[in-house]
């Protein structure tokens, strides 16, 4: 898929997702408002009913007689002569219960004239009660009509959210699933695209790497077939050794690809032995001898490890060291100075391969151990390779309980340190 197509798909899907998100938020908000209206209406009905009951009670003959008796004793009747606090309390409680409102509430009867509370359960909620939308005039029960019954619900929002609990939970859950799935689909698409780019790069690279030795050896074979070359043993030797060299090079490359393919498939059998890091380093450096002499490379060896033994598979560990030294040479274009050291830190043997080459920037340091990854240098790679070496190194080092540490700075060089736990076993 082309980058532009992916971007368009991501844009359209993100917009659609944002749309769904906003619509959902809108619907949840609307549902909340409806629930609130429903709640408010229920409260109004309940409080109206309380006031109605007091009104009916007022025309009751027993109540009338009580009022007449009271007015003989008092010069002026007050509101608490008309409204009994205990009755008001139980009526409000019953009516709210009847409307299925279980919220915590405060109520109070106060005079609008001077905002003075005369009865009720209001604690520290006077201000809230004065501002409450649930205020009902008590003029029909007691004149002068500046007395009001006010109610305030302390946990109204909580109660409303509780009533919507299931829908809220389902909305959030499904939205969350949608966002996560969307992110993972996008991530997979981008990852697949990157993998396919890397694979195409690898195939191009491999074709080029294989083409060069095949072309060189077929040219040398053509030369051998010429009569004058056949008659000249030194030329014959020269061309046949070219064919042999190129053949070896091809074999090594195929071997390298196969090794990684086997590691990837997981079908490998390691022959774990006690290995001596000092000896293995010497063997590997020896195999580089010709290349070192030819190209003016300086190799410094320091074998300070007093306890050089660790457990591993000899062939693979040799390949690991080979890859690190090969990289150190390959990526040091001017007068390579390679320093290979072994030493002990705590119970570990450390093998360090240091060069004064091009170095690796911080952003690529984590990626270089990934399969087929090569530090991008535009389309032209001056140094040939498959990007398999360090992936192989990491896989093998992990396999034998080791660790890799990389210290590198662009333009200054790199230092790859391998840590393996030392062993005291005899073989
Ligand atoms: N010593 C080093 N100095 C600078 N860059 C390095 C060094 N070692 C590795 N790299 C960078 O890390 C990348 C990955 O290295 P790796 O050994 O896996 O692959 P390669 O050398 O490109 O190919 P090959 O599969 O032939 O080893 C290299 O392409 C290079 O860009
Ligand atoms: Mg390499």
PDB file of C-alpha atoms in Angstrom, residues 12-229:
ATOM      1  CA  UNK A  12     -10.777   9.183   7.150  1.00  0.00           C
ATOM      2  CA  UNK A  13     -10.916   6.589   9.933  1.00  0.00           C
ATOM      3  CA  UNK A  14      -9.660   9.057  12.561  1.00  0.00           C
ATOM      4  CA  UNK A  15     -12.301  11.582  11.483  1.00  0.00           C
ATOM      5  CA  UNK A  16     -15.014   8.917  11.634  1.00  0.00           C
ATOM      6  CA  UNK A  17     -13.794   7.812  15.052  1.00  0.00           C
ATOM      7  CA  UNK A  18     -13.717  11.390  16.331  1.00  0.00           C
ATOM      8  CA  UNK A  19     -17.265  11.781  14.934  1.00  0.00           C
ATOM      9  CA  UNK A  20     -18.494   8.674  16.770  1.00  0.00           C
ATOM     10  CA  UNK A  21     -16.758   9.907  19.923  1.00  0.00           C
ATOM     11  CA  UNK A  22     -18.407  13.334  19.753  1.00  0.00           C
ATOM     12  CA  UNK A  23     -21.833  11.859  18.910  1.00  0.00           C
ATOM     13  CA  UNK A  24     -21.545   9.484  21.840  1.00  0.00           C
ATOM     14  CA  UNK A  25     -20.544  12.302  24.191  1.00  0.00           C
ATOM     15  CA  UNK A  26     -23.515  14.313  22.900  1.00  0.00           C
ATOM     16  CA  UNK A  27     -25.949  11.414  23.492  1.00  0.00           C
ATOM     17  CA  UNK A  28     -24.615  10.716  26.952  1.00  0.00           C
ATOM     18  CA  UNK A  29     -24.932  14.449  27.750  1.00  0.00           C
ATOM     19  CA  UNK A  30     -28.511  14.493  26.426  1.00  0.00           C
ATOM     20  CA  UNK A  31     -29.399  11.362  28.399  1.00  0.00           C
ATOM     21  CA  UNK A  32     -27.959  13.011  31.529  1.00  0.00           C
ATOM     22  CA  UNK A  33     -30.051  16.133  30.968  1.00  0.00           C
ATOM     23  CA  UNK A  34     -33.211  14.020  30.492  1.00  0.00           C
ATOM     24  CA  UNK A  35     -32.501  12.136  33.701  1.00  0.00           C
ATOM     25  CA  UNK A  36     -31.971  15.459  35.467  1.00  0.00           C
ATOM     26  CA  UNK A  37     -35.286  16.813  34.183  1.00  0.00           C
ATOM     27  CA  UNK A  38     -37.011  13.633  35.283  1.00  0.00           C
ATOM     28  CA  UNK A  39     -35.422  13.970  38.726  1.00  0.00           C
ATOM     29  CA  UNK A  40     -36.389  17.653  39.032  1.00  0.00           C
ATOM     30  CA  UNK A  41     -40.008  16.908  38.054  1.00  0.00           C
ATOM     31  CA  UNK A  42     -40.234  14.097  40.590  1.00  0.00           C
ATOM     32  CA  UNK A  43     -38.920  16.406  43.305  1.00  0.00           C
ATOM     33  CA  UNK A  44     -41.436  19.113  42.372  1.00  0.00           C
ATOM     34  CA  UNK A  45     -44.319  16.631  42.432  1.00  0.00           C
ATOM     35  CA  UNK A  46     -43.186  15.287  45.818  1.00  0.00           C
ATOM     36  CA  UNK A  47     -42.880  18.747  47.419  1.00  0.00           C
ATOM     37  CA  UNK A  48     -46.160  19.972  45.935  1.00  0.00           C
ATOM     38  CA  UNK A  49     -47.805  16.941  47.450  1.00  0.00           C
ATOM     39  CA  UNK A  50     -46.273  17.782  50.861  1.00  0.00           C
ATOM     40  CA  UNK A  51     -47.656  21.323  50.681  1.00  0.00           C
ATOM     41  CA  UNK A  52     -51.069  20.017  49.531  1.00  0.00           C
ATOM     42  CA  UNK A  53     -51.256  17.742  52.530  1.00  0.00           C
ATOM     43  CA  UNK A  54     -50.578  20.651  54.891  1.00  0.00           C
ATOM     44  CA  UNK A  55     -53.241  22.648  53.076  1.00  0.00           C
ATOM     45  CA  UNK A  56     -55.818  19.879  53.506  1.00  0.00           C
ATOM     46  CA  UNK A  57     -54.803  19.552  57.146  1.00  0.00           C
ATOM     47  CA  UNK A  58     -55.493  23.277  57.621  1.00  0.00           C
ATOM     48  CA  UNK A  59     -59.205  22.793  56.931  1.00  0.00           C
ATOM     49  CA  UNK A  60     -59.357  19.841  59.318  1.00  0.00           C
ATOM     50  CA  UNK A  61     -61.639  20.664  62.326  1.00  0.00           C
ATOM     51  CA  UNK A  62     -59.256  19.276  64.981  1.00  0.00           C
ATOM     52  CA  UNK A  63     -56.503  21.477  63.595  1.00  0.00           C
ATOM     53  CA  UNK A  64     -58.854  24.484  63.497  1.00  0.00           C
ATOM     54  CA  UNK A  65     -59.736  23.973  67.166  1.00  0.00           C
ATOM     55  CA  UNK A  66     -56.039  23.773  68.079  1.00  0.00           C
ATOM     56  CA  UNK A  67     -55.423  27.062  66.247  1.00  0.00           C
ATOM     57  CA  UNK A  68     -58.308  28.776  68.072  1.00  0.00           C
ATOM     58  CA  UNK A  69     -56.929  27.528  71.397  1.00  0.00           C
ATOM     59  CA  UNK A  70     -53.472  28.807  70.480  1.00  0.00           C
ATOM     60  CA  UNK A  71     -54.742  32.224  69.366  1.00  0.00           C
ATOM     61  CA  UNK A  72     -56.322  32.707  72.835  1.00  0.00           C
ATOM     62  CA  UNK A  73     -52.847  32.375  74.361  1.00  0.00           C
ATOM     63  CA  UNK A  74     -50.782  34.203  71.738  1.00  0.00           C
ATOM     64  CA  UNK A  75     -51.269  37.693  70.284  1.00  0.00           C
ATOM     65  CA  UNK A  76     -50.049  36.525  66.827  1.00  0.00           C
ATOM     66  CA  UNK A  77     -49.772  32.999  65.377  1.00  0.00           C
ATOM     67  CA  UNK A  78     -46.458  32.110  63.718  1.00  0.00           C
ATOM     68  CA  UNK A  79     -45.617  29.697  60.869  1.00  0.00           C
ATOM     69  CA  UNK A  80     -44.513  26.881  63.199  1.00  0.00           C
ATOM     70  CA  UNK A  81     -48.048  26.895  64.622  1.00  0.00           C
ATOM     71  CA  UNK A  82     -49.267  25.930  61.140  1.00  0.00           C
ATOM     72  CA  UNK A  83     -46.413  23.579  60.168  1.00  0.00           C
ATOM     73  CA  UNK A  84     -45.201  20.966  62.601  1.00  0.00           C
ATOM     74  CA  UNK A  85     -41.525  20.185  61.955  1.00  0.00           C
ATOM     75  CA  UNK A  86     -41.786  16.461  62.721  1.00  0.00           C
ATOM     76  CA  UNK A  87     -44.774  16.064  60.376  1.00  0.00           C
ATOM     77  CA  UNK A  88     -43.008  18.093  57.640  1.00  0.00           C
ATOM     78  CA  UNK A  89     -39.919  15.929  58.020  1.00  0.00           C
ATOM     79  CA  UNK A  90     -41.765  12.627  57.715  1.00  0.00           C
ATOM     80  CA  UNK A  91     -43.974  13.881  54.862  1.00  0.00           C
ATOM     81  CA  UNK A  92     -40.958  15.000  52.786  1.00  0.00           C
ATOM     82  CA  UNK A  93     -39.266  11.680  53.479  1.00  0.00           C
ATOM     83  CA  UNK A  94     -42.345   9.658  52.470  1.00  0.00           C
ATOM     84  CA  UNK A  95     -43.088  11.643  49.332  1.00  0.00           C
ATOM     85  CA  UNK A  96     -39.487  11.502  48.057  1.00  0.00           C
ATOM     86  CA  UNK A  97     -39.404   7.780  48.737  1.00  0.00           C
ATOM     87  CA  UNK A  98     -42.650   7.434  46.846  1.00  0.00           C
ATOM     88  CA  UNK A  99     -41.007   9.128  43.833  1.00  0.00           C
ATOM     89  CA  UNK A 100     -38.007   6.766  44.204  1.00  0.00           C
ATOM     90  CA  UNK A 101     -35.593   9.569  45.110  1.00  0.00           C
ATOM     91  CA  UNK A 102     -33.006   8.209  47.480  1.00  0.00           C
ATOM     92  CA  UNK A 103     -30.670  11.169  47.311  1.00  0.00           C
ATOM     93  CA  UNK A 104     -29.408  12.836  50.489  1.00  0.00           C
ATOM     94  CA  UNK A 105     -31.235  16.107  51.046  1.00  0.00           C
ATOM     95  CA  UNK A 106     -31.586  19.132  53.294  1.00  0.00           C
ATOM     96  CA  UNK A 107     -34.699  21.263  53.621  1.00  0.00           C
ATOM     97  CA  UNK A 108     -35.733  24.403  55.358  1.00  0.00           C
ATOM     98  CA  UNK A 109     -38.563  26.884  55.722  1.00  0.00           C
ATOM     99  CA  UNK A 110     -37.351  30.468  55.523  1.00  0.00           C
ATOM    100  CA  UNK A 111     -38.648  33.958  55.101  1.00  0.00           C
ATOM    101  CA  UNK A 112     -37.835  35.559  51.771  1.00  0.00           C
ATOM    102  CA  UNK A 113     -38.140  38.921  53.470  1.00  0.00           C
ATOM    103  CA  UNK A 114     -34.993  38.527  55.594  1.00  0.00           C
ATOM    104  CA  UNK A 115     -33.617  35.070  54.504  1.00  0.00           C
ATOM    105  CA  UNK A 116     -34.090  33.788  58.074  1.00  0.00           C
ATOM    106  CA  UNK A 117     -34.666  30.044  58.511  1.00  0.00           C
ATOM    107  CA  UNK A 118     -37.454  29.157  60.918  1.00  0.00           C
ATOM    108  CA  UNK A 119     -37.476  25.383  60.750  1.00  0.00           C
ATOM    109  CA  UNK A 120     -36.013  22.412  58.899  1.00  0.00           C
ATOM    110  CA  UNK A 121     -32.840  20.384  58.661  1.00  0.00           C
ATOM    111  CA  UNK A 122     -30.362  22.603  56.928  1.00  0.00           C
ATOM    112  CA  UNK A 123     -26.984  22.303  58.768  1.00  0.00           C
ATOM    113  CA  UNK A 124     -24.375  24.287  56.850  1.00  0.00           C
ATOM    114  CA  UNK A 125     -26.435  24.318  53.620  1.00  0.00           C
ATOM    115  CA  UNK A 126     -28.286  27.624  54.153  1.00  0.00           C
ATOM    116  CA  UNK A 127     -26.720  29.274  51.122  1.00  0.00           C
ATOM    117  CA  UNK A 128     -27.461  26.307  48.846  1.00  0.00           C
ATOM    118  CA  UNK A 129     -31.055  26.234  50.091  1.00  0.00           C
ATOM    119  CA  UNK A 130     -31.484  29.933  49.376  1.00  0.00           C
ATOM    120  CA  UNK A 131     -30.210  29.369  45.782  1.00  0.00           C
ATOM    121  CA  UNK A 132     -32.020  26.052  45.244  1.00  0.00           C
ATOM    122  CA  UNK A 133     -34.368  25.700  42.243  1.00  0.00           C
ATOM    123  CA  UNK A 134     -36.741  23.656  44.424  1.00  0.00           C
ATOM    124  CA  UNK A 135     -38.522  26.476  46.298  1.00  0.00           C
ATOM    125  CA  UNK A 136     -42.234  26.520  46.986  1.00  0.00           C
ATOM    126  CA  UNK A 137     -44.274  29.329  48.487  1.00  0.00           C
ATOM    127  CA  UNK A 138     -46.148  28.464  51.686  1.00  0.00           C
ATOM    128  CA  UNK A 139     -48.622  31.326  51.167  1.00  0.00           C
ATOM    129  CA  UNK A 140     -51.514  28.859  50.883  1.00  0.00           C
ATOM    130  CA  UNK A 141     -50.768  27.598  54.424  1.00  0.00           C
ATOM    131  CA  UNK A 142     -49.617  30.703  56.250  1.00  0.00           C
ATOM    132  CA  UNK A 143     -50.094  34.389  55.481  1.00  0.00           C
ATOM    133  CA  UNK A 144     -48.167  36.727  55.041  1.00  0.00           C
ATOM    134  CA  UNK A 145     -46.850  34.827  52.053  1.00  0.00           C
ATOM    135  CA  UNK A 146     -43.126  35.445  52.249  1.00  0.00           C
ATOM    136  CA  UNK A 147     -42.333  31.975  53.675  1.00  0.00           C
ATOM    137  CA  UNK A 148     -40.841  29.364  51.384  1.00  0.00           C
ATOM    138  CA  UNK A 149     -40.068  25.657  51.641  1.00  0.00           C
ATOM    139  CA  UNK A 150     -36.713  24.935  49.977  1.00  0.00           C
ATOM    140  CA  UNK A 151     -34.925  21.640  49.355  1.00  0.00           C
ATOM    141  CA  UNK A 152     -31.383  20.933  48.322  1.00  0.00           C
ATOM    142  CA  UNK A 153     -29.973  17.551  47.166  1.00  0.00           C
ATOM    143  CA  UNK A 154     -26.375  17.158  48.250  1.00  0.00           C
ATOM    144  CA  UNK A 155     -25.446  14.279  45.922  1.00  0.00           C
ATOM    145  CA  UNK A 156     -27.734  14.860  42.957  1.00  0.00           C
ATOM    146  CA  UNK A 157     -25.046  14.448  40.238  1.00  0.00           C
ATOM    147  CA  UNK A 158     -23.815  11.296  41.868  1.00  0.00           C
ATOM    148  CA  UNK A 159     -27.344   9.854  41.968  1.00  0.00           C
ATOM    149  CA  UNK A 160     -27.950  10.769  38.311  1.00  0.00           C
ATOM    150  CA  UNK A 161     -24.666   9.200  37.218  1.00  0.00           C
ATOM    151  CA  UNK A 162     -25.527   6.140  39.272  1.00  0.00           C
ATOM    152  CA  UNK A 163     -28.840   5.856  37.411  1.00  0.00           C
ATOM    153  CA  UNK A 164     -26.969   5.963  34.087  1.00  0.00           C
ATOM    154  CA  UNK A 165     -24.200   3.670  35.321  1.00  0.00           C
ATOM    155  CA  UNK A 166     -24.772   0.766  32.934  1.00  0.00           C
ATOM    156  CA  UNK A 167     -25.027   2.943  29.808  1.00  0.00           C
ATOM    157  CA  UNK A 168     -22.070   5.066  30.783  1.00  0.00           C
ATOM    158  CA  UNK A 169     -20.000   1.983  31.456  1.00  0.00           C
ATOM    159  CA  UNK A 170     -20.985   0.326  28.150  1.00  0.00           C
ATOM    160  CA  UNK A 171     -20.337   3.542  26.180  1.00  0.00           C
ATOM    161  CA  UNK A 172     -16.877   4.002  27.678  1.00  0.00           C
ATOM    162  CA  UNK A 173     -16.058   0.312  27.255  1.00  0.00           C
ATOM    163  CA  UNK A 174     -17.049   0.142  23.584  1.00  0.00           C
ATOM    164  CA  UNK A 175     -15.354   3.444  22.772  1.00  0.00           C
ATOM    165  CA  UNK A 176     -12.214   2.256  24.491  1.00  0.00           C
ATOM    166  CA  UNK A 177     -12.281  -1.016  22.519  1.00  0.00           C
ATOM    167  CA  UNK A 178     -12.839   0.951  19.298  1.00  0.00           C
ATOM    168  CA  UNK A 179      -9.913   3.321  19.938  1.00  0.00           C
ATOM    169  CA  UNK A 180      -7.564   0.494  20.933  1.00  0.00           C
ATOM    170  CA  UNK A 181      -8.512  -1.618  17.887  1.00  0.00           C
ATOM    171  CA  UNK A 182      -8.112   1.367  15.605  1.00  0.00           C
ATOM    172  CA  UNK A 183      -4.672   2.168  17.025  1.00  0.00           C
ATOM    173  CA  UNK A 184      -3.555  -1.451  16.715  1.00  0.00           C
ATOM    174  CA  UNK A 185      -4.806  -1.705  13.095  1.00  0.00           C
ATOM    175  CA  UNK A 186      -2.890   1.459  12.164  1.00  0.00           C
ATOM    176  CA  UNK A 187       0.163   0.238  14.020  1.00  0.00           C
ATOM    177  CA  UNK A 188       0.002  -3.128  12.195  1.00  0.00           C
ATOM    178  CA  UNK A 189      -0.399  -1.457   8.783  1.00  0.00           C
ATOM    179  CA  UNK A 190       2.606   0.804   9.405  1.00  0.00           C
ATOM    180  CA  UNK A 191       4.641  -2.078  10.782  1.00  0.00           C
ATOM    181  CA  UNK A 192       3.772  -4.316   7.809  1.00  0.00           C
ATOM    182  CA  UNK A 193       4.713  -1.520   5.449  1.00  0.00           C
ATOM    183  CA  UNK A 194       8.069  -1.093   7.149  1.00  0.00           C
ATOM    184  CA  UNK A 195       8.687  -4.857   7.094  1.00  0.00           C
ATOM    185  CA  UNK A 196       7.846  -5.033   3.406  1.00  0.00           C
ATOM    186  CA  UNK A 197      10.214  -2.118   2.675  1.00  0.00           C
ATOM    187  CA  UNK A 198      12.998  -3.793   4.649  1.00  0.00           C
ATOM    188  CA  UNK A 199      12.382  -7.098   2.830  1.00  0.00           C
ATOM    189  CA  UNK A 200      12.498  -5.403  -0.579  1.00  0.00           C
ATOM    190  CA  UNK A 201      15.735  -3.712   0.467  1.00  0.00           C
ATOM    191  CA  UNK A 202      17.126  -7.038   1.593  1.00  0.00           C
ATOM    192  CA  UNK A 203      16.245  -8.771  -1.685  1.00  0.00           C
ATOM    193  CA  UNK A 204      17.842  -5.951  -3.709  1.00  0.00           C
ATOM    194  CA  UNK A 205      20.874  -6.083  -1.502  1.00  0.00           C
ATOM    195  CA  UNK A 206      21.165  -9.860  -1.705  1.00  0.00           C
ATOM    196  CA  UNK A 207      20.758  -9.895  -5.483  1.00  0.00           C
ATOM    197  CA  UNK A 208      23.545  -7.366  -5.763  1.00  0.00           C
ATOM    198  CA  UNK A 209      25.789  -9.248  -3.318  1.00  0.00           C
ATOM    199  CA  UNK A 210      25.292 -12.519  -5.209  1.00  0.00           C
ATOM    200  CA  UNK A 211      25.591 -10.984  -8.646  1.00  0.00           C
ATOM    201  CA  UNK A 212      29.108  -9.609  -8.076  1.00  0.00           C
ATOM    202  CA  UNK A 213      30.873 -12.925  -7.246  1.00  0.00           C
ATOM    203  CA  UNK A 214      28.864 -14.780  -9.915  1.00  0.00           C
ATOM    204  CA  UNK A 215      29.893 -12.240 -12.574  1.00  0.00           C
ATOM    205  CA  UNK A 216      33.537 -12.204 -11.444  1.00  0.00           C
ATOM    206  CA  UNK A 217      33.841 -15.993 -11.381  1.00  0.00           C
ATOM    207  CA  UNK A 218      32.133 -16.448 -14.761  1.00  0.00           C
ATOM    208  CA  UNK A 219      34.532 -13.884 -16.212  1.00  0.00           C
ATOM    209  CA  UNK A 220      37.481 -15.769 -14.707  1.00  0.00           C
ATOM    210  CA  UNK A 221      36.091 -19.072 -16.069  1.00  0.00           C
ATOM    211  CA  UNK A 222      35.804 -17.506 -19.535  1.00  0.00           C
ATOM    212  CA  UNK A 223      39.421 -16.401 -19.317  1.00  0.00           C
ATOM    213  CA  UNK A 224      40.560 -19.900 -18.369  1.00  0.00           C
ATOM    214  CA  UNK A 225      38.956 -21.257 -21.516  1.00  0.00           C
ATOM    215  CA  UNK A 226      41.201 -19.076 -23.683  1.00  0.00           C
ATOM    216  CA  UNK A 227      44.125 -20.953 -25.284  1.00  0.00           C
ATOM    217  CA  UNK A 228      46.819 -18.478 -24.205  1.00  0.00           C
ATOM    218  CA  UNK A 229      45.677 -18.636 -20.591  1.00  0.00           C
TER     219      UNK A 229
END
